[in-house]
XYZ file of C-alpha atoms in Angstrom:
338
model
C 0.000 0.000 0.000
C 1.443 3.440 -0.919
C 2.369 5.495 2.133
C 2.324 9.302 2.397
C 5.691 11.025 2.373
C 7.020 11.822 5.848
C 7.131 15.382 7.101
C 10.643 16.874 6.964
C 10.553 17.422 10.717
C 8.682 15.431 13.321
C 7.541 17.572 16.216
C 6.309 14.905 18.638
C 8.264 13.196 21.410
C 7.323 10.610 24.027
C 8.265 12.187 27.368
C 6.747 9.653 29.786
C 5.409 6.089 29.891
C 3.180 4.240 32.322
C 1.251 0.993 32.635
C -1.203 -0.747 34.921
C -2.024 -4.452 35.104
C -4.863 -5.762 37.293
C -3.898 -7.662 40.430
C -5.640 -10.963 39.621
C -3.373 -13.464 37.854
C -5.031 -16.284 35.903
C -2.467 -18.973 35.094
C -2.733 -21.769 32.566
C -3.113 -24.182 35.465
C -6.048 -22.127 36.732
C -7.664 -22.240 33.293
C -7.251 -25.990 33.035
C -9.580 -26.390 36.030
C -12.605 -25.193 34.065
C -11.515 -25.371 30.396
C -10.465 -28.469 28.434
C -6.821 -27.423 28.128
C -3.444 -27.684 29.843
C -0.407 -25.571 30.549
C 1.617 -27.553 27.989
C -1.059 -27.120 25.287
C -1.298 -23.353 25.780
C 2.406 -22.655 26.228
C 3.551 -24.714 23.265
C 1.071 -23.048 20.908
C 1.083 -19.482 22.154
C 3.937 -18.851 24.607
C 1.413 -17.589 27.171
C 1.689 -18.791 30.780
C -0.595 -16.320 32.571
C -2.806 -13.291 32.042
C -4.279 -10.548 34.247
C -8.022 -10.265 34.858
C -9.663 -7.035 36.003
C -11.965 -7.035 39.002
C -15.716 -6.985 38.398
C -15.896 -3.369 39.541
C -13.016 -2.240 37.315
C -13.904 -0.746 33.943
C -11.523 -0.059 31.082
C -11.379 3.608 32.120
C -10.136 2.586 35.575
C -7.216 0.695 34.067
C -6.542 3.521 31.602
C -6.646 6.202 34.282
C -4.068 4.479 36.462
C -1.730 3.966 33.505
C -2.229 7.625 32.598
C -1.348 8.806 36.110
C 1.869 6.803 36.016
C 2.818 8.155 32.594
C 2.109 11.709 33.746
C 4.239 11.193 36.861
C 7.094 9.872 34.719
C 6.775 12.861 32.371
C 6.483 15.374 35.191
C 3.299 16.917 33.811
C 0.098 17.873 35.585
C -3.454 17.051 34.569
C -4.006 20.700 33.667
C -1.218 20.519 31.071
C -2.887 17.671 29.162
C -4.929 19.098 26.290
C -5.619 15.928 24.310
C -6.596 12.412 25.418
C -6.891 9.611 22.856
C -7.856 6.157 24.122
C -7.468 3.113 21.893
C -9.834 0.352 22.968
C -12.326 -2.237 21.734
C -13.740 -2.656 25.240
C -15.063 0.822 26.090
C -16.880 1.420 29.349
C -20.001 1.933 27.239
C -20.860 2.902 23.647
C -20.924 6.537 24.738
C -19.630 8.666 26.325
C -16.139 7.778 25.173
C -13.761 6.023 27.544
C -11.430 8.998 27.070
C -14.063 11.271 28.636
C -14.239 8.974 31.668
C -10.448 9.114 31.904
C -10.570 12.901 31.706
C -12.993 12.988 34.628
C -10.982 10.541 36.733
C -7.611 12.261 36.318
C -8.945 15.816 36.320
C -7.666 16.801 32.866
C -10.247 19.556 32.396
C -8.417 21.206 29.469
C -8.315 18.128 27.241
C -10.188 17.229 24.079
C -11.115 13.545 24.410
C -12.101 10.718 22.079
C -11.617 6.985 21.475
C -10.147 5.052 18.551
C -11.181 1.521 17.578
C -8.503 -0.331 15.597
C -8.246 -3.451 17.776
C -4.658 -4.471 18.540
C -3.243 -1.755 16.257
C -5.204 0.873 18.152
C -2.382 2.336 20.214
C -0.196 3.039 17.175
C -3.199 4.501 15.337
C -3.862 6.732 18.353
C -0.211 7.751 18.508
C -0.309 8.905 14.901
C -3.574 10.803 15.365
C -2.152 12.602 18.411
C 1.012 13.441 16.436
C -1.106 15.119 13.774
C -2.822 17.287 16.379
C 0.538 18.264 17.827
C 2.279 18.761 14.481
C -0.421 21.193 13.318
C 0.005 23.217 16.490
C -3.548 22.649 17.746
C -2.410 20.727 20.847
C 0.868 20.622 22.750
C 0.633 17.786 25.308
C -1.298 14.563 24.784
C -2.077 11.379 26.624
C -2.186 8.372 24.286
C -3.582 5.287 25.987
C -4.170 1.672 24.994
C -6.528 -0.031 27.441
C -8.621 -3.173 27.392
C -10.847 -5.299 29.587
C -10.941 -8.205 27.156
C -12.198 -10.556 29.853
C -15.585 -8.906 29.223
C -15.561 -10.278 25.640
C -14.285 -13.784 26.313
C -16.269 -16.980 25.867
C -14.731 -19.111 28.613
C -16.010 -22.272 26.914
C -13.997 -21.623 23.742
C -10.503 -22.899 24.484
C -9.129 -21.578 21.193
C -9.710 -17.956 22.234
C -10.161 -17.794 26.006
C -6.537 -18.792 26.635
C -5.185 -15.897 24.584
C -6.491 -12.692 26.099
C -6.052 -10.592 29.213
C -6.696 -7.141 30.654
C -4.408 -4.143 31.118
C -3.509 -0.605 30.110
C -0.493 1.363 28.957
C -0.039 5.067 28.296
C 2.433 7.614 26.991
C 2.603 11.382 27.242
C 3.693 13.027 24.012
C 4.657 16.670 23.695
C 5.603 19.100 20.973
C 9.364 19.561 20.518
C 10.697 22.712 18.920
C 12.788 22.417 15.756
C 16.407 21.732 16.581
C 15.591 20.642 20.122
C 17.392 17.450 21.195
C 14.254 15.852 22.605
C 14.364 12.145 23.556
C 11.541 9.837 22.564
C 11.224 11.371 19.099
C 8.629 9.582 16.943
C 10.331 9.408 13.557
C 7.714 7.664 11.426
C 4.427 5.797 11.531
C 2.836 3.486 8.970
C -0.806 2.430 9.139
C -2.900 0.134 6.969
C -6.146 -1.770 6.868
C -8.010 -4.322 4.764
C -11.755 -4.466 5.317
C -11.998 -7.586 3.150
C -10.632 -9.521 6.137
C -13.227 -8.427 8.691
C -14.341 -12.011 9.320
C -10.949 -13.205 10.569
C -11.097 -11.576 13.992
C -14.262 -10.002 15.339
C -16.970 -9.666 17.961
C -20.018 -10.106 15.722
C -22.774 -9.270 18.204
C -23.735 -6.507 20.564
C -23.872 -3.540 18.186
C -26.175 -2.347 15.386
C -25.512 -5.215 12.946
C -26.443 -7.865 15.493
C -28.022 -6.574 18.710
C -28.186 -8.994 21.608
C -31.693 -10.464 21.858
C -33.351 -13.218 23.905
C -33.189 -15.365 20.768
C -29.428 -15.125 20.161
C -27.975 -14.559 23.617
C -27.240 -18.261 24.180
C -24.892 -18.365 21.162
C -22.680 -15.671 22.758
C -22.304 -13.427 19.689
C -20.857 -10.667 21.880
C -17.611 -12.602 22.404
C -14.372 -12.868 20.438
C -14.418 -15.029 17.292
C -11.176 -15.750 15.448
C -9.896 -17.720 12.465
C -6.486 -18.494 13.933
C -4.519 -19.837 10.952
C -5.545 -17.099 8.532
C -4.972 -14.427 11.163
C -1.437 -15.745 11.740
C -0.575 -15.646 8.035
C -1.804 -12.119 7.413
C -0.385 -10.816 10.682
C 3.166 -11.856 9.881
C 3.035 -10.522 6.318
C 1.530 -7.151 7.176
C 3.660 -6.524 10.270
C 6.846 -7.201 8.330
C 5.765 -4.924 5.481
C 4.796 -2.135 7.888
C 8.099 -2.456 9.747
C 10.131 -2.171 6.568
C 8.096 0.826 5.396
C 8.430 2.657 8.715
C 12.195 2.121 8.733
C 12.470 3.379 5.156
C 10.383 6.481 5.985
C 12.735 7.199 8.904
C 15.794 6.766 6.675
C 16.942 3.719 8.637
C 17.547 -0.007 8.088
C 17.067 -3.114 10.205
C 20.706 -2.821 11.266
C 19.861 0.404 13.098
C 17.249 -1.279 15.301
C 18.094 -1.428 18.996
C 14.825 -3.062 20.095
C 11.673 -4.401 18.461
C 8.532 -4.153 20.585
C 5.901 -6.170 18.709
C 2.247 -6.715 19.467
C 2.107 -9.508 22.042
C -0.348 -11.951 20.455
C 1.505 -15.205 19.942
C 5.139 -16.231 20.434
C 5.208 -17.930 17.034
C 4.135 -14.716 15.302
C 6.807 -12.725 17.138
C 9.474 -15.268 16.209
C 8.386 -15.306 12.554
C 8.548 -11.505 12.340
C 11.976 -11.325 13.988
C 13.272 -13.995 11.608
C 11.973 -12.225 8.500
C 13.367 -8.887 9.641
C 16.671 -10.473 10.605
C 16.477 -9.174 14.183
C 18.158 -11.334 16.860
C 16.157 -12.676 19.789
C 17.906 -10.431 22.316
C 16.623 -7.372 20.459
C 12.971 -8.441 20.682
C 11.005 -7.520 23.815
C 8.487 -10.115 24.997
C 6.161 -10.070 28.009
C 3.472 -12.206 26.364
C 4.144 -15.047 28.797
C 3.005 -12.904 31.743
C 0.030 -11.033 30.283
C -1.237 -12.714 27.122
C -2.791 -10.575 24.408
C -4.152 -7.302 25.807
C -4.976 -5.891 22.359
C -4.391 -2.114 22.206
C -2.575 -2.222 25.565
C 0.206 -4.621 24.570
C 2.636 -2.170 22.965
C 2.385 0.686 25.504
C 2.678 -1.799 28.387
C 5.717 -3.447 26.795
C 7.277 -0.053 25.991
C 6.860 1.055 29.603
C 8.339 -2.184 30.957
C 11.276 -2.127 28.544
C 12.018 1.451 29.581
C 11.732 0.819 33.323
C 13.823 -2.346 33.083
C 16.624 -0.418 31.393
C 16.402 -2.430 28.181
C 16.194 0.697 26.057
C 18.519 3.658 26.440
C 18.554 7.201 25.157
C 19.413 7.277 21.468
C 18.195 3.712 20.822
C 16.070 3.074 17.746
C 12.835 1.349 18.787
C 10.546 -0.374 16.280
C 6.914 -0.746 17.390
C 4.660 -2.946 15.259
C 1.137 -4.363 15.590
C -1.758 -5.996 13.784
C -5.392 -6.409 14.742
C -8.971 -7.088 13.741
C -10.236 -4.982 10.906
C -7.831 -6.155 9.504
C -5.494 -3.380 10.696
C -1.736 -3.017 11.039
C 0.705 -0.295 12.044
C 4.346 0.359 12.814
C 6.278 3.265 14.376
C 9.967 4.061 14.675
C 11.059 5.991 17.772
C 14.472 7.413 18.613
C 14.509 7.015 22.384
Protein backbone atom coordinates (compact mmCIF):
# COMPACT_ATOMS: atom_id res chain seq x y z
CA UNK A 1 0.00 0.00 0.00
CA UNK A 2 1.44 3.44 -0.92
CA UNK A 3 2.37 5.49 2.13
CA UNK A 4 2.32 9.30 2.40
CA UNK A 5 5.69 11.03 2.37
CA UNK A 6 7.02 11.82 5.85
CA UNK A 7 7.13 15.38 7.10
CA UNK A 8 10.64 16.87 6.96
CA UNK A 9 10.55 17.42 10.72
CA UNK A 10 8.68 15.43 13.32
CA UNK A 11 7.54 17.57 16.22
CA UNK A 12 6.31 14.91 18.64
CA UNK A 13 8.26 13.20 21.41
CA UNK A 14 7.32 10.61 24.03
CA UNK A 15 8.26 12.19 27.37
CA UNK A 16 6.75 9.65 29.79
CA UNK A 17 5.41 6.09 29.89
CA UNK A 18 3.18 4.24 32.32
CA UNK A 19 1.25 0.99 32.63
CA UNK A 20 -1.20 -0.75 34.92
CA UNK A 21 -2.02 -4.45 35.10
CA UNK A 22 -4.86 -5.76 37.29
CA UNK A 23 -3.90 -7.66 40.43
CA UNK A 24 -5.64 -10.96 39.62
CA UNK A 25 -3.37 -13.46 37.85
CA UNK A 26 -5.03 -16.28 35.90
CA UNK A 27 -2.47 -18.97 35.09
CA UNK A 28 -2.73 -21.77 32.57
CA UNK A 29 -3.11 -24.18 35.46
CA UNK A 30 -6.05 -22.13 36.73
CA UNK A 31 -7.66 -22.24 33.29
CA UNK A 32 -7.25 -25.99 33.04
CA UNK A 33 -9.58 -26.39 36.03
CA UNK A 34 -12.60 -25.19 34.07
CA UNK A 35 -11.51 -25.37 30.40
CA UNK A 36 -10.47 -28.47 28.43
CA UNK A 37 -6.82 -27.42 28.13
CA UNK A 38 -3.44 -27.68 29.84
CA UNK A 39 -0.41 -25.57 30.55
CA UNK A 40 1.62 -27.55 27.99
CA UNK A 41 -1.06 -27.12 25.29
CA UNK A 42 -1.30 -23.35 25.78
CA UNK A 43 2.41 -22.65 26.23
CA UNK A 44 3.55 -24.71 23.27
CA UNK A 45 1.07 -23.05 20.91
CA UNK A 46 1.08 -19.48 22.15
CA UNK A 47 3.94 -18.85 24.61
CA UNK A 48 1.41 -17.59 27.17
CA UNK A 49 1.69 -18.79 30.78
CA UNK A 50 -0.59 -16.32 32.57
CA UNK A 51 -2.81 -13.29 32.04
CA UNK A 52 -4.28 -10.55 34.25
CA UNK A 53 -8.02 -10.26 34.86
CA UNK A 54 -9.66 -7.04 36.00
CA UNK A 55 -11.97 -7.03 39.00
CA UNK A 56 -15.72 -6.98 38.40
CA UNK A 57 -15.90 -3.37 39.54
CA UNK A 58 -13.02 -2.24 37.32
CA UNK A 59 -13.90 -0.75 33.94
CA UNK A 60 -11.52 -0.06 31.08
CA UNK A 61 -11.38 3.61 32.12
CA UNK A 62 -10.14 2.59 35.58
CA UNK A 63 -7.22 0.69 34.07
CA UNK A 64 -6.54 3.52 31.60
CA UNK A 65 -6.65 6.20 34.28
CA UNK A 66 -4.07 4.48 36.46
CA UNK A 67 -1.73 3.97 33.51
CA UNK A 68 -2.23 7.62 32.60
CA UNK A 69 -1.35 8.81 36.11
CA UNK A 70 1.87 6.80 36.02
CA UNK A 71 2.82 8.15 32.59
CA UNK A 72 2.11 11.71 33.75
CA UNK A 73 4.24 11.19 36.86
CA UNK A 74 7.09 9.87 34.72
CA UNK A 75 6.78 12.86 32.37
CA UNK A 76 6.48 15.37 35.19
CA UNK A 77 3.30 16.92 33.81
CA UNK A 78 0.10 17.87 35.59
CA UNK A 79 -3.45 17.05 34.57
CA UNK A 80 -4.01 20.70 33.67
CA UNK A 81 -1.22 20.52 31.07
CA UNK A 82 -2.89 17.67 29.16
CA UNK A 83 -4.93 19.10 26.29
CA UNK A 84 -5.62 15.93 24.31
CA UNK A 85 -6.60 12.41 25.42
CA UNK A 86 -6.89 9.61 22.86
CA UNK A 87 -7.86 6.16 24.12
CA UNK A 88 -7.47 3.11 21.89
CA UNK A 89 -9.83 0.35 22.97
CA UNK A 90 -12.33 -2.24 21.73
CA UNK A 91 -13.74 -2.66 25.24
CA UNK A 92 -15.06 0.82 26.09
CA UNK A 93 -16.88 1.42 29.35
CA UNK A 94 -20.00 1.93 27.24
CA UNK A 95 -20.86 2.90 23.65
CA UNK A 96 -20.92 6.54 24.74
CA UNK A 97 -19.63 8.67 26.33
CA UNK A 98 -16.14 7.78 25.17
CA UNK A 99 -13.76 6.02 27.54
CA UNK A 100 -11.43 9.00 27.07
CA UNK A 101 -14.06 11.27 28.64
CA UNK A 102 -14.24 8.97 31.67
CA UNK A 103 -10.45 9.11 31.90
CA UNK A 104 -10.57 12.90 31.71
CA UNK A 105 -12.99 12.99 34.63
CA UNK A 106 -10.98 10.54 36.73
CA UNK A 107 -7.61 12.26 36.32
CA UNK A 108 -8.94 15.82 36.32
CA UNK A 109 -7.67 16.80 32.87
CA UNK A 110 -10.25 19.56 32.40
CA UNK A 111 -8.42 21.21 29.47
CA UNK A 112 -8.32 18.13 27.24
CA UNK A 113 -10.19 17.23 24.08
CA UNK A 114 -11.11 13.55 24.41
CA UNK A 115 -12.10 10.72 22.08
CA UNK A 116 -11.62 6.99 21.47
CA UNK A 117 -10.15 5.05 18.55
CA UNK A 118 -11.18 1.52 17.58
CA UNK A 119 -8.50 -0.33 15.60
CA UNK A 120 -8.25 -3.45 17.78
CA UNK A 121 -4.66 -4.47 18.54
CA UNK A 122 -3.24 -1.76 16.26
CA UNK A 123 -5.20 0.87 18.15
CA UNK A 124 -2.38 2.34 20.21
CA UNK A 125 -0.20 3.04 17.17
CA UNK A 126 -3.20 4.50 15.34
CA UNK A 127 -3.86 6.73 18.35
CA UNK A 128 -0.21 7.75 18.51
CA UNK A 129 -0.31 8.91 14.90
CA UNK A 130 -3.57 10.80 15.37
CA UNK A 131 -2.15 12.60 18.41
CA UNK A 132 1.01 13.44 16.44
CA UNK A 133 -1.11 15.12 13.77
CA UNK A 134 -2.82 17.29 16.38
CA UNK A 135 0.54 18.26 17.83
CA UNK A 136 2.28 18.76 14.48
CA UNK A 137 -0.42 21.19 13.32
CA UNK A 138 0.00 23.22 16.49
CA UNK A 139 -3.55 22.65 17.75
CA UNK A 140 -2.41 20.73 20.85
CA UNK A 141 0.87 20.62 22.75
CA UNK A 142 0.63 17.79 25.31
CA UNK A 143 -1.30 14.56 24.78
CA UNK A 144 -2.08 11.38 26.62
CA UNK A 145 -2.19 8.37 24.29
CA UNK A 146 -3.58 5.29 25.99
CA UNK A 147 -4.17 1.67 24.99
CA UNK A 148 -6.53 -0.03 27.44
CA UNK A 149 -8.62 -3.17 27.39
CA UNK A 150 -10.85 -5.30 29.59
CA UNK A 151 -10.94 -8.20 27.16
CA UNK A 152 -12.20 -10.56 29.85
CA UNK A 153 -15.59 -8.91 29.22
CA UNK A 154 -15.56 -10.28 25.64
CA UNK A 155 -14.28 -13.78 26.31
CA UNK A 156 -16.27 -16.98 25.87
CA UNK A 157 -14.73 -19.11 28.61
CA UNK A 158 -16.01 -22.27 26.91
CA UNK A 159 -14.00 -21.62 23.74
CA UNK A 160 -10.50 -22.90 24.48
CA UNK A 161 -9.13 -21.58 21.19
CA UNK A 162 -9.71 -17.96 22.23
CA UNK A 163 -10.16 -17.79 26.01
CA UNK A 164 -6.54 -18.79 26.64
CA UNK A 165 -5.19 -15.90 24.58
CA UNK A 166 -6.49 -12.69 26.10
CA UNK A 167 -6.05 -10.59 29.21
CA UNK A 168 -6.70 -7.14 30.65
CA UNK A 169 -4.41 -4.14 31.12
CA UNK A 170 -3.51 -0.61 30.11
CA UNK A 171 -0.49 1.36 28.96
CA UNK A 172 -0.04 5.07 28.30
CA UNK A 173 2.43 7.61 26.99
CA UNK A 174 2.60 11.38 27.24
CA UNK A 175 3.69 13.03 24.01
CA UNK A 176 4.66 16.67 23.69
CA UNK A 177 5.60 19.10 20.97
CA UNK A 178 9.36 19.56 20.52
CA UNK A 179 10.70 22.71 18.92
CA UNK A 180 12.79 22.42 15.76
CA UNK A 181 16.41 21.73 16.58
CA UNK A 182 15.59 20.64 20.12
CA UNK A 183 17.39 17.45 21.20
CA UNK A 184 14.25 15.85 22.61
CA UNK A 185 14.36 12.14 23.56
CA UNK A 186 11.54 9.84 22.56
CA UNK A 187 11.22 11.37 19.10
CA UNK A 188 8.63 9.58 16.94
CA UNK A 189 10.33 9.41 13.56
CA UNK A 190 7.71 7.66 11.43
CA UNK A 191 4.43 5.80 11.53
CA UNK A 192 2.84 3.49 8.97
CA UNK A 193 -0.81 2.43 9.14
CA UNK A 194 -2.90 0.13 6.97
CA UNK A 195 -6.15 -1.77 6.87
CA UNK A 196 -8.01 -4.32 4.76
CA UNK A 197 -11.75 -4.47 5.32
CA UNK A 198 -12.00 -7.59 3.15
CA UNK A 199 -10.63 -9.52 6.14
CA UNK A 200 -13.23 -8.43 8.69
CA UNK A 201 -14.34 -12.01 9.32
CA UNK A 202 -10.95 -13.20 10.57
CA UNK A 203 -11.10 -11.58 13.99
CA UNK A 204 -14.26 -10.00 15.34
CA UNK A 205 -16.97 -9.67 17.96
CA UNK A 206 -20.02 -10.11 15.72
CA UNK A 207 -22.77 -9.27 18.20
CA UNK A 208 -23.74 -6.51 20.56
CA UNK A 209 -23.87 -3.54 18.19
CA UNK A 210 -26.17 -2.35 15.39
CA UNK A 211 -25.51 -5.21 12.95
CA UNK A 212 -26.44 -7.86 15.49
CA UNK A 213 -28.02 -6.57 18.71
CA UNK A 214 -28.19 -8.99 21.61
CA UNK A 215 -31.69 -10.46 21.86
CA UNK A 216 -33.35 -13.22 23.90
CA UNK A 217 -33.19 -15.37 20.77
CA UNK A 218 -29.43 -15.12 20.16
CA UNK A 219 -27.98 -14.56 23.62
CA UNK A 220 -27.24 -18.26 24.18
CA UNK A 221 -24.89 -18.37 21.16
CA UNK A 222 -22.68 -15.67 22.76
CA UNK A 223 -22.30 -13.43 19.69
CA UNK A 224 -20.86 -10.67 21.88
CA UNK A 225 -17.61 -12.60 22.40
CA UNK A 226 -14.37 -12.87 20.44
CA UNK A 227 -14.42 -15.03 17.29
CA UNK A 228 -11.18 -15.75 15.45
CA UNK A 229 -9.90 -17.72 12.46
CA UNK A 230 -6.49 -18.49 13.93
CA UNK A 231 -4.52 -19.84 10.95
CA UNK A 232 -5.55 -17.10 8.53
CA UNK A 233 -4.97 -14.43 11.16
CA UNK A 234 -1.44 -15.74 11.74
CA UNK A 235 -0.57 -15.65 8.03
CA UNK A 236 -1.80 -12.12 7.41
CA UNK A 237 -0.39 -10.82 10.68
CA UNK A 238 3.17 -11.86 9.88
CA UNK A 239 3.04 -10.52 6.32
CA UNK A 240 1.53 -7.15 7.18
CA UNK A 241 3.66 -6.52 10.27
CA UNK A 242 6.85 -7.20 8.33
CA UNK A 243 5.76 -4.92 5.48
CA UNK A 244 4.80 -2.14 7.89
CA UNK A 245 8.10 -2.46 9.75
CA UNK A 246 10.13 -2.17 6.57
CA UNK A 247 8.10 0.83 5.40
CA UNK A 248 8.43 2.66 8.71
CA UNK A 249 12.19 2.12 8.73
CA UNK A 250 12.47 3.38 5.16
CA UNK A 251 10.38 6.48 5.99
CA UNK A 252 12.73 7.20 8.90
CA UNK A 253 15.79 6.77 6.68
CA UNK A 254 16.94 3.72 8.64
CA UNK A 255 17.55 -0.01 8.09
CA UNK A 256 17.07 -3.11 10.21
CA UNK A 257 20.71 -2.82 11.27
CA UNK A 258 19.86 0.40 13.10
CA UNK A 259 17.25 -1.28 15.30
CA UNK A 260 18.09 -1.43 19.00
CA UNK A 261 14.82 -3.06 20.10
CA UNK A 262 11.67 -4.40 18.46
CA UNK A 263 8.53 -4.15 20.58
CA UNK A 264 5.90 -6.17 18.71
CA UNK A 265 2.25 -6.72 19.47
CA UNK A 266 2.11 -9.51 22.04
CA UNK A 267 -0.35 -11.95 20.45
CA UNK A 268 1.50 -15.20 19.94
CA UNK A 269 5.14 -16.23 20.43
CA UNK A 270 5.21 -17.93 17.03
CA UNK A 271 4.13 -14.72 15.30
CA UNK A 272 6.81 -12.72 17.14
CA UNK A 273 9.47 -15.27 16.21
CA UNK A 274 8.39 -15.31 12.55
CA UNK A 275 8.55 -11.51 12.34
CA UNK A 276 11.98 -11.32 13.99
CA UNK A 277 13.27 -14.00 11.61
CA UNK A 278 11.97 -12.23 8.50
CA UNK A 279 13.37 -8.89 9.64
CA UNK A 280 16.67 -10.47 10.61
CA UNK A 281 16.48 -9.17 14.18
CA UNK A 282 18.16 -11.33 16.86
CA UNK A 283 16.16 -12.68 19.79
CA UNK A 284 17.91 -10.43 22.32
CA UNK A 285 16.62 -7.37 20.46
CA UNK A 286 12.97 -8.44 20.68
CA UNK A 287 11.00 -7.52 23.81
CA UNK A 288 8.49 -10.11 25.00
CA UNK A 289 6.16 -10.07 28.01
CA UNK A 290 3.47 -12.21 26.36
CA UNK A 291 4.14 -15.05 28.80
CA UNK A 292 3.00 -12.90 31.74
CA UNK A 293 0.03 -11.03 30.28
CA UNK A 294 -1.24 -12.71 27.12
CA UNK A 295 -2.79 -10.57 24.41
CA UNK A 296 -4.15 -7.30 25.81
CA UNK A 297 -4.98 -5.89 22.36
CA UNK A 298 -4.39 -2.11 22.21
CA UNK A 299 -2.58 -2.22 25.57
CA UNK A 300 0.21 -4.62 24.57
CA UNK A 301 2.64 -2.17 22.97
CA UNK A 302 2.39 0.69 25.50
CA UNK A 303 2.68 -1.80 28.39
CA UNK A 304 5.72 -3.45 26.79
CA UNK A 305 7.28 -0.05 25.99
CA UNK A 306 6.86 1.06 29.60
CA UNK A 307 8.34 -2.18 30.96
CA UNK A 308 11.28 -2.13 28.54
CA UNK A 309 12.02 1.45 29.58
CA UNK A 310 11.73 0.82 33.32
CA UNK A 311 13.82 -2.35 33.08
CA UNK A 312 16.62 -0.42 31.39
CA UNK A 313 16.40 -2.43 28.18
CA UNK A 314 16.19 0.70 26.06
CA UNK A 315 18.52 3.66 26.44
CA UNK A 316 18.55 7.20 25.16
CA UNK A 317 19.41 7.28 21.47
CA UNK A 318 18.20 3.71 20.82
CA UNK A 319 16.07 3.07 17.75
CA UNK A 320 12.83 1.35 18.79
CA UNK A 321 10.55 -0.37 16.28
CA UNK A 322 6.91 -0.75 17.39
CA UNK A 323 4.66 -2.95 15.26
CA UNK A 324 1.14 -4.36 15.59
CA UNK A 325 -1.76 -6.00 13.78
CA UNK A 326 -5.39 -6.41 14.74
CA UNK A 327 -8.97 -7.09 13.74
CA UNK A 328 -10.24 -4.98 10.91
CA UNK A 329 -7.83 -6.15 9.50
CA UNK A 330 -5.49 -3.38 10.70
CA UNK A 331 -1.74 -3.02 11.04
CA UNK A 332 0.70 -0.30 12.04
CA UNK A 333 4.35 0.36 12.81
CA UNK A 334 6.28 3.26 14.38
CA UNK A 335 9.97 4.06 14.67
CA UNK A 336 11.06 5.99 17.77
CA UNK A 337 14.47 7.41 18.61
CA UNK A 338 14.51 7.01 22.38
